[in-house]
PDB file of C-alpha atoms in Angstrom:
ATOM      1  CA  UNK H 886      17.477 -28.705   1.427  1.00 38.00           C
ATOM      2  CA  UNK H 887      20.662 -28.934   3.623  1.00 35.00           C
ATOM      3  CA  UNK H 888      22.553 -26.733   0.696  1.00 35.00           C
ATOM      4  CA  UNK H 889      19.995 -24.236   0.700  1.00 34.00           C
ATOM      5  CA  UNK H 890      20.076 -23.958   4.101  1.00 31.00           C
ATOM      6  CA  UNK H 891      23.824 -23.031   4.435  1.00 29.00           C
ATOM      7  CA  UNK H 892      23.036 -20.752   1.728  1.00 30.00           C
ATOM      8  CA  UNK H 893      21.482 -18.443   3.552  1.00 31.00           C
ATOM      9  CA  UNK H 894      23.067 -19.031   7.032  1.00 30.00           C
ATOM     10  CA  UNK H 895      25.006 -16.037   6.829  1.00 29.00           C
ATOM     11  CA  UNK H 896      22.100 -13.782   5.847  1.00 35.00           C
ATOM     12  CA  UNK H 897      21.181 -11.167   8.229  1.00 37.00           C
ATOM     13  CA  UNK H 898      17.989 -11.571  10.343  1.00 40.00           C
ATOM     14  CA  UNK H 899      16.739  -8.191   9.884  1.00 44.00           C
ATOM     15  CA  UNK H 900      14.076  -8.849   6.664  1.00 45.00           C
ATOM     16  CA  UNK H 901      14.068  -6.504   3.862  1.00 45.00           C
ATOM     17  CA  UNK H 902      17.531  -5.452   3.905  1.00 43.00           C
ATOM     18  CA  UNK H 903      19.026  -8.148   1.558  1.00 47.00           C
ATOM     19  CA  UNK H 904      18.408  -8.865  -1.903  1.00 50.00           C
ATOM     20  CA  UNK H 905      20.453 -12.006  -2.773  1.00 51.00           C
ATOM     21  CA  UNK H 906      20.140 -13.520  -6.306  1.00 55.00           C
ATOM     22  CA  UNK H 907      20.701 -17.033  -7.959  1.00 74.00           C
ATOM     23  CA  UNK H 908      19.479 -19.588  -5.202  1.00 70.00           C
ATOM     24  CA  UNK H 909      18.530 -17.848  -2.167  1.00 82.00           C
ATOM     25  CA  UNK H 910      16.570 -15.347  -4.320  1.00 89.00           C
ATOM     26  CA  UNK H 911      15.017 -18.507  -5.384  1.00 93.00           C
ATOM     27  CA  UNK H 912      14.631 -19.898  -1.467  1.00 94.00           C
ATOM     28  CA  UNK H 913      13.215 -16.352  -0.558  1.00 95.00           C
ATOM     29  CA  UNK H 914      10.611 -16.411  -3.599  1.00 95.00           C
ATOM     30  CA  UNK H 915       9.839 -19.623  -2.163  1.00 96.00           C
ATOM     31  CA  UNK H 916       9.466 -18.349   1.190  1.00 97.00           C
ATOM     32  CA  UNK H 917       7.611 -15.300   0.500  1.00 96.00           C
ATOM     33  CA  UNK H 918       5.254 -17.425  -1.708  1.00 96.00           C
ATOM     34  CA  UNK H 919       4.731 -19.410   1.033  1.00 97.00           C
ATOM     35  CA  UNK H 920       3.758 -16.615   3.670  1.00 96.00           C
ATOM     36  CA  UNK H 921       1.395 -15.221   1.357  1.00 96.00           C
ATOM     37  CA  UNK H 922      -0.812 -18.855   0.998  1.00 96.00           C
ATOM     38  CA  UNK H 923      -0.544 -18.912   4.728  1.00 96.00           C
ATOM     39  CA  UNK H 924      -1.718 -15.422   5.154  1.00 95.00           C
ATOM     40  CA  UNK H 925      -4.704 -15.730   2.508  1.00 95.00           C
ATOM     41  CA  UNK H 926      -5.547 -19.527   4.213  1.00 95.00           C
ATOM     42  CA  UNK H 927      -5.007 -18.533   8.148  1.00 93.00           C
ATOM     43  CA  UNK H 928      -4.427 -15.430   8.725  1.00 92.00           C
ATOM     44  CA  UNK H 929      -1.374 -13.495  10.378  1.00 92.00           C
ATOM     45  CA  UNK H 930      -2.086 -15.101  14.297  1.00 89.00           C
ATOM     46  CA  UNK H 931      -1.825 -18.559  12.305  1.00 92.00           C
ATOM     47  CA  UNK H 932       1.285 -18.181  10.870  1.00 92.00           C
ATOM     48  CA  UNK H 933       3.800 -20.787  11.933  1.00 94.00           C
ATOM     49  CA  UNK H 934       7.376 -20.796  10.992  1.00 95.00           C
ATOM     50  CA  UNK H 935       7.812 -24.307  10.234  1.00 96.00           C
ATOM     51  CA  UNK H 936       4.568 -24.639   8.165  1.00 95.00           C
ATOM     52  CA  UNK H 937       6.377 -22.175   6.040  1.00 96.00           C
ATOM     53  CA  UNK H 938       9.183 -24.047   5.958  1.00 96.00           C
ATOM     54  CA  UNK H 939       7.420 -26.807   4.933  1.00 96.00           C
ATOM     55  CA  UNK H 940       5.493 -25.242   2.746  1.00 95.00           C
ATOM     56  CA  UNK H 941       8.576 -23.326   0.898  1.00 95.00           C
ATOM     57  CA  UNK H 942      10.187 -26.913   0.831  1.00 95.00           C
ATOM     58  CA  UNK H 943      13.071 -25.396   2.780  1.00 94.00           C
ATOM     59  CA  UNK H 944      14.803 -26.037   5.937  1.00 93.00           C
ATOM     60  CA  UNK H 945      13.904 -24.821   9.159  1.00 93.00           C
ATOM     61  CA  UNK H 946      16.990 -23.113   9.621  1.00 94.00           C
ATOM     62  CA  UNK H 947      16.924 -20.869   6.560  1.00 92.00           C
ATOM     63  CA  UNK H 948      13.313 -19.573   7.858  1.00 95.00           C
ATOM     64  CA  UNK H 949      14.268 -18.753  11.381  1.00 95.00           C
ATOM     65  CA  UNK H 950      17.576 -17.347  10.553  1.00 94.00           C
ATOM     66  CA  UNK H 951      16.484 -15.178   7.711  1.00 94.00           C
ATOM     67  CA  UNK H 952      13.410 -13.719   8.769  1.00 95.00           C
ATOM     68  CA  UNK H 953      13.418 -14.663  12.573  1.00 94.00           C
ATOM     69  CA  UNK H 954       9.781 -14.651  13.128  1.00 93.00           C
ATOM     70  CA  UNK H 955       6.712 -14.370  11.744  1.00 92.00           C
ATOM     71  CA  UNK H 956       6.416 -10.740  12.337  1.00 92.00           C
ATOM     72  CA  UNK H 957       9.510 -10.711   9.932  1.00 93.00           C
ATOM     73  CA  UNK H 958       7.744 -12.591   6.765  1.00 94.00           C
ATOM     74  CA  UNK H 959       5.418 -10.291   6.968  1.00 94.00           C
ATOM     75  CA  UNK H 960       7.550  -7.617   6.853  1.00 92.00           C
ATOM     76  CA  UNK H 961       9.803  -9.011   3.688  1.00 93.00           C
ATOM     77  CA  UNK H 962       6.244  -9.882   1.903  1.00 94.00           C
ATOM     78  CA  UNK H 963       5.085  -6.121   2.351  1.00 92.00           C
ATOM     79  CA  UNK H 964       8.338  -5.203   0.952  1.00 90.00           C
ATOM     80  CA  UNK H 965       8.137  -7.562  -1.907  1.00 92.00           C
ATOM     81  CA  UNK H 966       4.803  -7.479  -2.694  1.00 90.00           C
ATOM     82  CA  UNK H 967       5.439  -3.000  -3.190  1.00 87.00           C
ATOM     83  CA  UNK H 968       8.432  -4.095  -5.184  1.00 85.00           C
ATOM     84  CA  UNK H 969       6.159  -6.329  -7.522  1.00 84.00           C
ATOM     85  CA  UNK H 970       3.030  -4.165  -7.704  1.00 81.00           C
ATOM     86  CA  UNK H 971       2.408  -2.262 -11.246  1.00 78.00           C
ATOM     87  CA  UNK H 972       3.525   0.698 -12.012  1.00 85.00           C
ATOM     88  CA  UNK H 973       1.336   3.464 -12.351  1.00 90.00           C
ATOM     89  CA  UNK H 974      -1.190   4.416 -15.389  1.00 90.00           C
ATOM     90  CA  UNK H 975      -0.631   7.138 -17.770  1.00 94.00           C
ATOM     91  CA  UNK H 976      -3.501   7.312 -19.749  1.00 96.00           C
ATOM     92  CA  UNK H 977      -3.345  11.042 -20.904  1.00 95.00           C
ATOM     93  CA  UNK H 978      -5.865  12.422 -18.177  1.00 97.00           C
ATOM     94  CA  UNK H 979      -5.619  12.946 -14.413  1.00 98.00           C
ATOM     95  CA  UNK H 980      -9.433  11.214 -14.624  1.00 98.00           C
ATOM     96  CA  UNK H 981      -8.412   8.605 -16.435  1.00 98.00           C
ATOM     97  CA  UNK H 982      -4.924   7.824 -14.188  1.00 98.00           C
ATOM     98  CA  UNK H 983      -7.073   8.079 -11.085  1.00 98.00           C
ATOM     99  CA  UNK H 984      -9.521   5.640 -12.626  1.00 98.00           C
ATOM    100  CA  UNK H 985      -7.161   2.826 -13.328  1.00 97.00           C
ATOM    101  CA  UNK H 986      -5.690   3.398  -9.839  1.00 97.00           C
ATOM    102  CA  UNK H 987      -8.933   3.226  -8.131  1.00 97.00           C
ATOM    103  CA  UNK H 988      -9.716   0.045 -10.066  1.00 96.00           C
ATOM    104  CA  UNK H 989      -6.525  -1.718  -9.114  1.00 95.00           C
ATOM    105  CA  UNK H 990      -7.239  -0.951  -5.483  1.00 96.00           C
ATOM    106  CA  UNK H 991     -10.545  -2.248  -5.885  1.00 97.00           C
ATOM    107  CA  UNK H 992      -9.798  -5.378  -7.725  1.00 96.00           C
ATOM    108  CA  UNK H 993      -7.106  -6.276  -5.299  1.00 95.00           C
ATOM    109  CA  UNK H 994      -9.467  -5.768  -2.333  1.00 97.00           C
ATOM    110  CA  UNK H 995     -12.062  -7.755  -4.279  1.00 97.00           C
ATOM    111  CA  UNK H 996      -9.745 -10.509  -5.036  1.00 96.00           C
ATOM    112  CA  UNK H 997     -10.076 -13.301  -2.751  1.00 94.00           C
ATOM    113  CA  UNK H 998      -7.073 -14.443  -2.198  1.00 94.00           C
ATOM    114  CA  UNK H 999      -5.436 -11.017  -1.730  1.00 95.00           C
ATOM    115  CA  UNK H1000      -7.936  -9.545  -0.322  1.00 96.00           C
ATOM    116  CA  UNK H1001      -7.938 -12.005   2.537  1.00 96.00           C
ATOM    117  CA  UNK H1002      -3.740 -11.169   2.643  1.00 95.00           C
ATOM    118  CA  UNK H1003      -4.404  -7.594   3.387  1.00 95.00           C
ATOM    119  CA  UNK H1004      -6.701  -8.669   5.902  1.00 94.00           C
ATOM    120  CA  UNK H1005      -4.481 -10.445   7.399  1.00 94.00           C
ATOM    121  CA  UNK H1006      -1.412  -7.699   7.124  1.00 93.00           C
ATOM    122  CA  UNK H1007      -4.018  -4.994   8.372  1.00 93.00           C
ATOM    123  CA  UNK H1008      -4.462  -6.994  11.270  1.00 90.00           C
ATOM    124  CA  UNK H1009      -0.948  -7.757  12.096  1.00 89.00           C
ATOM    125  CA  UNK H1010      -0.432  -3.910  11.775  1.00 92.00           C
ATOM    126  CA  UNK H1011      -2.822  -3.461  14.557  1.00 90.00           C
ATOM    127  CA  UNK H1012      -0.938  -5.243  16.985  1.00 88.00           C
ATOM    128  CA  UNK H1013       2.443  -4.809  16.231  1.00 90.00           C
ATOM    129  CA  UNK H1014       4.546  -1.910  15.651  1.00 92.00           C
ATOM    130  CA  UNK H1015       6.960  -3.468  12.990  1.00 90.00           C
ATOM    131  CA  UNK H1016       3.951  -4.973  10.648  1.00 91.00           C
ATOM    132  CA  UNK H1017       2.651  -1.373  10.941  1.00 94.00           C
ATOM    133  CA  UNK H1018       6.103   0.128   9.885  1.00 92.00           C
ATOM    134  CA  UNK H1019       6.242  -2.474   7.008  1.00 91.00           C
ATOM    135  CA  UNK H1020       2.771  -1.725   5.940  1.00 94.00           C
ATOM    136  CA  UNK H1021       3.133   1.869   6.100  1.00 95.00           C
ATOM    137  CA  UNK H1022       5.821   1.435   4.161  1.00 92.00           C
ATOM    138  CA  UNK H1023       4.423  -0.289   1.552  1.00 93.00           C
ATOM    139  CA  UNK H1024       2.030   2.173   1.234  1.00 94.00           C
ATOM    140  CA  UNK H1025       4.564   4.832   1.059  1.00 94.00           C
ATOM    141  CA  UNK H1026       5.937   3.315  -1.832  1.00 93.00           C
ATOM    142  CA  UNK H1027       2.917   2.633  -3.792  1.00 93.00           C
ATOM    143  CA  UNK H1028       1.730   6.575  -3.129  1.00 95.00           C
ATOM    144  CA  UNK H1029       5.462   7.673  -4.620  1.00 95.00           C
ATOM    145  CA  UNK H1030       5.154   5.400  -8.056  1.00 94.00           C
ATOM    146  CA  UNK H1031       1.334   6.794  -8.493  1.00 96.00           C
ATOM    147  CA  UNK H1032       2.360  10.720  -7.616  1.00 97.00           C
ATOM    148  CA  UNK H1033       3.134  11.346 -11.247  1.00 97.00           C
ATOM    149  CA  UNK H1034       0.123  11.127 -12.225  1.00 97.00           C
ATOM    150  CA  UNK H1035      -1.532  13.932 -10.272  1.00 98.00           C
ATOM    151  CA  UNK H1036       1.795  15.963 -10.811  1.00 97.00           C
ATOM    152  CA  UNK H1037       1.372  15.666 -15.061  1.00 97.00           C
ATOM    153  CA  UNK H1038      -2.307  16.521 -14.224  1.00 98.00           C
ATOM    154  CA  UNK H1039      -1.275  19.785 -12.394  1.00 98.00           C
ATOM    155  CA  UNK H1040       1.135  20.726 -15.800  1.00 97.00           C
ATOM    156  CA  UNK H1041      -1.715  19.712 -17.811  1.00 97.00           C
ATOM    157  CA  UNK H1042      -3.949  22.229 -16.009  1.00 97.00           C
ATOM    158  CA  UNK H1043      -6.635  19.934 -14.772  1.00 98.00           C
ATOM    159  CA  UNK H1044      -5.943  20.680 -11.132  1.00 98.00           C
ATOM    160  CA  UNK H1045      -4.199  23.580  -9.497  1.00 98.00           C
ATOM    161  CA  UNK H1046      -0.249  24.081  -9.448  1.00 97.00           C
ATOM    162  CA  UNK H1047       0.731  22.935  -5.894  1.00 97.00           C
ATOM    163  CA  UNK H1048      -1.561  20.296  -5.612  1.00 98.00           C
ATOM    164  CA  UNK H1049      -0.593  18.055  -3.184  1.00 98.00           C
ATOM    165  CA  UNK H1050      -0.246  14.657  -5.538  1.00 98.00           C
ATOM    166  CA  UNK H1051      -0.394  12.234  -2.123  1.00 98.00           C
ATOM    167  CA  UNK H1052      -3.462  13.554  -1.022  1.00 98.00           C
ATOM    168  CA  UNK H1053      -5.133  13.330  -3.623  1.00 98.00           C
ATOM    169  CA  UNK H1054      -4.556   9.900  -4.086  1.00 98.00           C
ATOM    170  CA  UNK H1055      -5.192   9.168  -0.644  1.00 98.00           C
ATOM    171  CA  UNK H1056      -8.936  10.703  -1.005  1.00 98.00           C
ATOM    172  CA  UNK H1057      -9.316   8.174  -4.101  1.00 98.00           C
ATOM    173  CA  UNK H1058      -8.172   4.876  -2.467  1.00 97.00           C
ATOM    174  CA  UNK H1059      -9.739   5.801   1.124  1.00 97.00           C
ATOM    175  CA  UNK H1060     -13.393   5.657   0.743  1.00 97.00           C
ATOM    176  CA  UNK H1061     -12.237   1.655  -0.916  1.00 98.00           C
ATOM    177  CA  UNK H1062     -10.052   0.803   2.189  1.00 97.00           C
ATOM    178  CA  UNK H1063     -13.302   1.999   4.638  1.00 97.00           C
ATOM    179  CA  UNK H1064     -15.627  -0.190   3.072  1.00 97.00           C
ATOM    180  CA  UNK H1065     -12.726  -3.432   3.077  1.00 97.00           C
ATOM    181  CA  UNK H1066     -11.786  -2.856   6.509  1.00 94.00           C
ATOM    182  CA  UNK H1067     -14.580  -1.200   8.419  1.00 94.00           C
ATOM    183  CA  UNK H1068     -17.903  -1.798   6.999  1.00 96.00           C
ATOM    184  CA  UNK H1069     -17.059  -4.992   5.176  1.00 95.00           C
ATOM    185  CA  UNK H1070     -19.342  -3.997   2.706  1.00 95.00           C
ATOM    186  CA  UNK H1071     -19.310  -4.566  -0.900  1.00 95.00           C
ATOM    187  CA  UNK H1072     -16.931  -2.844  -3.229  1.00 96.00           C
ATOM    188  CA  UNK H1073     -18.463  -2.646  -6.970  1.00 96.00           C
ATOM    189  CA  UNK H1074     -17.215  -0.135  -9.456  1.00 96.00           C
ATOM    190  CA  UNK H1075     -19.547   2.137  -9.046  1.00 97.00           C
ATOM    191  CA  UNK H1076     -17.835   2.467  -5.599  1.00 97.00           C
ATOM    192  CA  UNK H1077     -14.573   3.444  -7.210  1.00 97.00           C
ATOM    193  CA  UNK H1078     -16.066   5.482  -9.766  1.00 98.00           C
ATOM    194  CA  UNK H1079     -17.273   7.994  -6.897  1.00 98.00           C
ATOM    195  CA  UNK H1080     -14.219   7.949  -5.220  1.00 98.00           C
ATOM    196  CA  UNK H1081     -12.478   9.179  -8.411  1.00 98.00           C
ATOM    197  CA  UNK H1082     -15.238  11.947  -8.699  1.00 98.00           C
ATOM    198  CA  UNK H1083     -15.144  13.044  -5.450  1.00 98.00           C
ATOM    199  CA  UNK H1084     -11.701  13.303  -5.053  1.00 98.00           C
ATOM    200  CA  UNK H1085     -10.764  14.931  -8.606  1.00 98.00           C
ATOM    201  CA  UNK H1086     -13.625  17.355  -7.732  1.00 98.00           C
ATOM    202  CA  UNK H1087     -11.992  18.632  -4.497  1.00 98.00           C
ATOM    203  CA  UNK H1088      -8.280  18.650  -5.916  1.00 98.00           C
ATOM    204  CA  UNK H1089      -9.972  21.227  -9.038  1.00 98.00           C
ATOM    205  CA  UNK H1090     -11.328  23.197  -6.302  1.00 98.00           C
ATOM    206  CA  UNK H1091      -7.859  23.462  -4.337  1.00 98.00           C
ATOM    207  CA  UNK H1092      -8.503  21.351  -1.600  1.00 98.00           C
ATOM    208  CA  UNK H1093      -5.564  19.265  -2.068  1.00 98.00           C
ATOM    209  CA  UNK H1094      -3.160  22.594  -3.079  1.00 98.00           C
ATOM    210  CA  UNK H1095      -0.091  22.505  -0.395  1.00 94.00           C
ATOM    211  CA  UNK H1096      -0.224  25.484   2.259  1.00 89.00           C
TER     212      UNK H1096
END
C-alpha cells in the first residue's frame, strides 16, 4: 500500500491529464473502479475520499494527491469511462447505425448499475462547474466517434450533403436522456425505435443540413 502510494506521489492533482502505465495504471483502475461502485451505491453527495481509498485498497495519500477531491474522481471516471465506451456501429445503413446507437444509450440508461452512475454524474453536473465540463466532455467525445456514421449516410445518399452529423445524433439520444432524467419514465425499445424515426425523418428532410 505504502509503495503504491509513493508511486503516485509525484502525479499531478489535476485528473485526466496523466495516463501512467504498469502500477499506477493499475492503482487508478482501482480507483476509478472504486468511484464508480460508490457512485451507482450513494450517489455523487456521498462520495467520500477515504471510502474510496478503502475501497480501491489504496492509501489515502494516493487518492487525495491524485485526484484531490471528489469532484476530481468524477472527472477522471467521465474521462475514462468515454475512453472505454464502444466504438461506433457500421452496419451498412444510416437506419441501422442510428439504431444500434439508440440501443446502447438505452441499455446503458436501463442498466441499473450505470444507470444509477449517470444519475449520479448528471447531478454532480448540476452543481458544479467542473463535473459539468467533464460531462460535457464526455459527451463530446462520444458524439465525435458516432459522427461517421451520419457522415457515410450523407455519401450514401440517405440524407442530404451538409447534414450536420452531431445533430442528428443529438435528436436520436435526446428524447432517451428526457425520459431518464426528467420524467423518470420507462425507457423500452419501442422508445428508441421512435427516436431513430423521428430523427432520420427530419435529417432526410434537411433539418439537420448546416446553414
Amino acid at each position: 500500500m505504502e509503495q503504491e502510494t509513493r508511486l503516485t506521489e509525484s502525479l499531478p492533482a489535476t485528473p485526466g491529464t496523466v495516463r501512467p502505465g504498469g502500477r499506477t495504471a493499475k492503482v487508478r483502475r482501482a480507483v476509478l473502479d472504486a468511484t464508480l461502485d460508490a457512485l451507482a451505491d450513494t450517489g455523487f453527495h456521498a462520495l467520500n475520499m477515504d471510502r474510496i481509498a478503502a475501497g480501491a485498497g489504496v492509501g489515502k495519500t494516493t487518492v487525495y494527491r491524485r485526484w484531490g477531491s471528489p469532484v476530481g474522481l468524477v472527472t477522471d471516471l467521465l474521462h475514462d469511462m468515454a475512453e472505454q465506451s464502444l466504438p461506433a456501429s457500421d452496419t451498412g445503413s444510416l437506419a441501422g447505425d442510428l439504431r444500434a446507437n439508440a440501443e446502447l444509450v438505452r441499455a446503458t440508461l436501463v442498466d441499473p448499475r450505470m444507470g444509477a452512475v449517470f444519475r449520479a454524474v448528471i447531478a454532480a453536473a448540476a452543481c458544479d462547474e467542473e463535473c459539468a465540463r467533464a460531462l460535457a466532455d464526455f459527451y463530446r467525445t462520444r458524439l465525435a466517434e458516432w459522427a461517421p456514421v451520419v457522415s457515410r449516410g450523407a455519401e450514401r445518399g440517405e440524407v442530404p450533403a451538409g447534414t450536420d452529423p452531431v445533430e442528428v445524433l443529438r435528436a436520436v439520444s435526446a428524447p432517451l436522456y428526457y425520459r431518464f432524467a426528467v420524467t423518470r419514465e420507462e425507457l423500452g425499445g419501442d422508445v428508441a425505435e421512435r427516436a431513430v424515426t423521428a430523427a432520420l425523418a427530419a435529417a432526410r428532410d434537411g433539418v439537420f443540413v448546416r446553414p
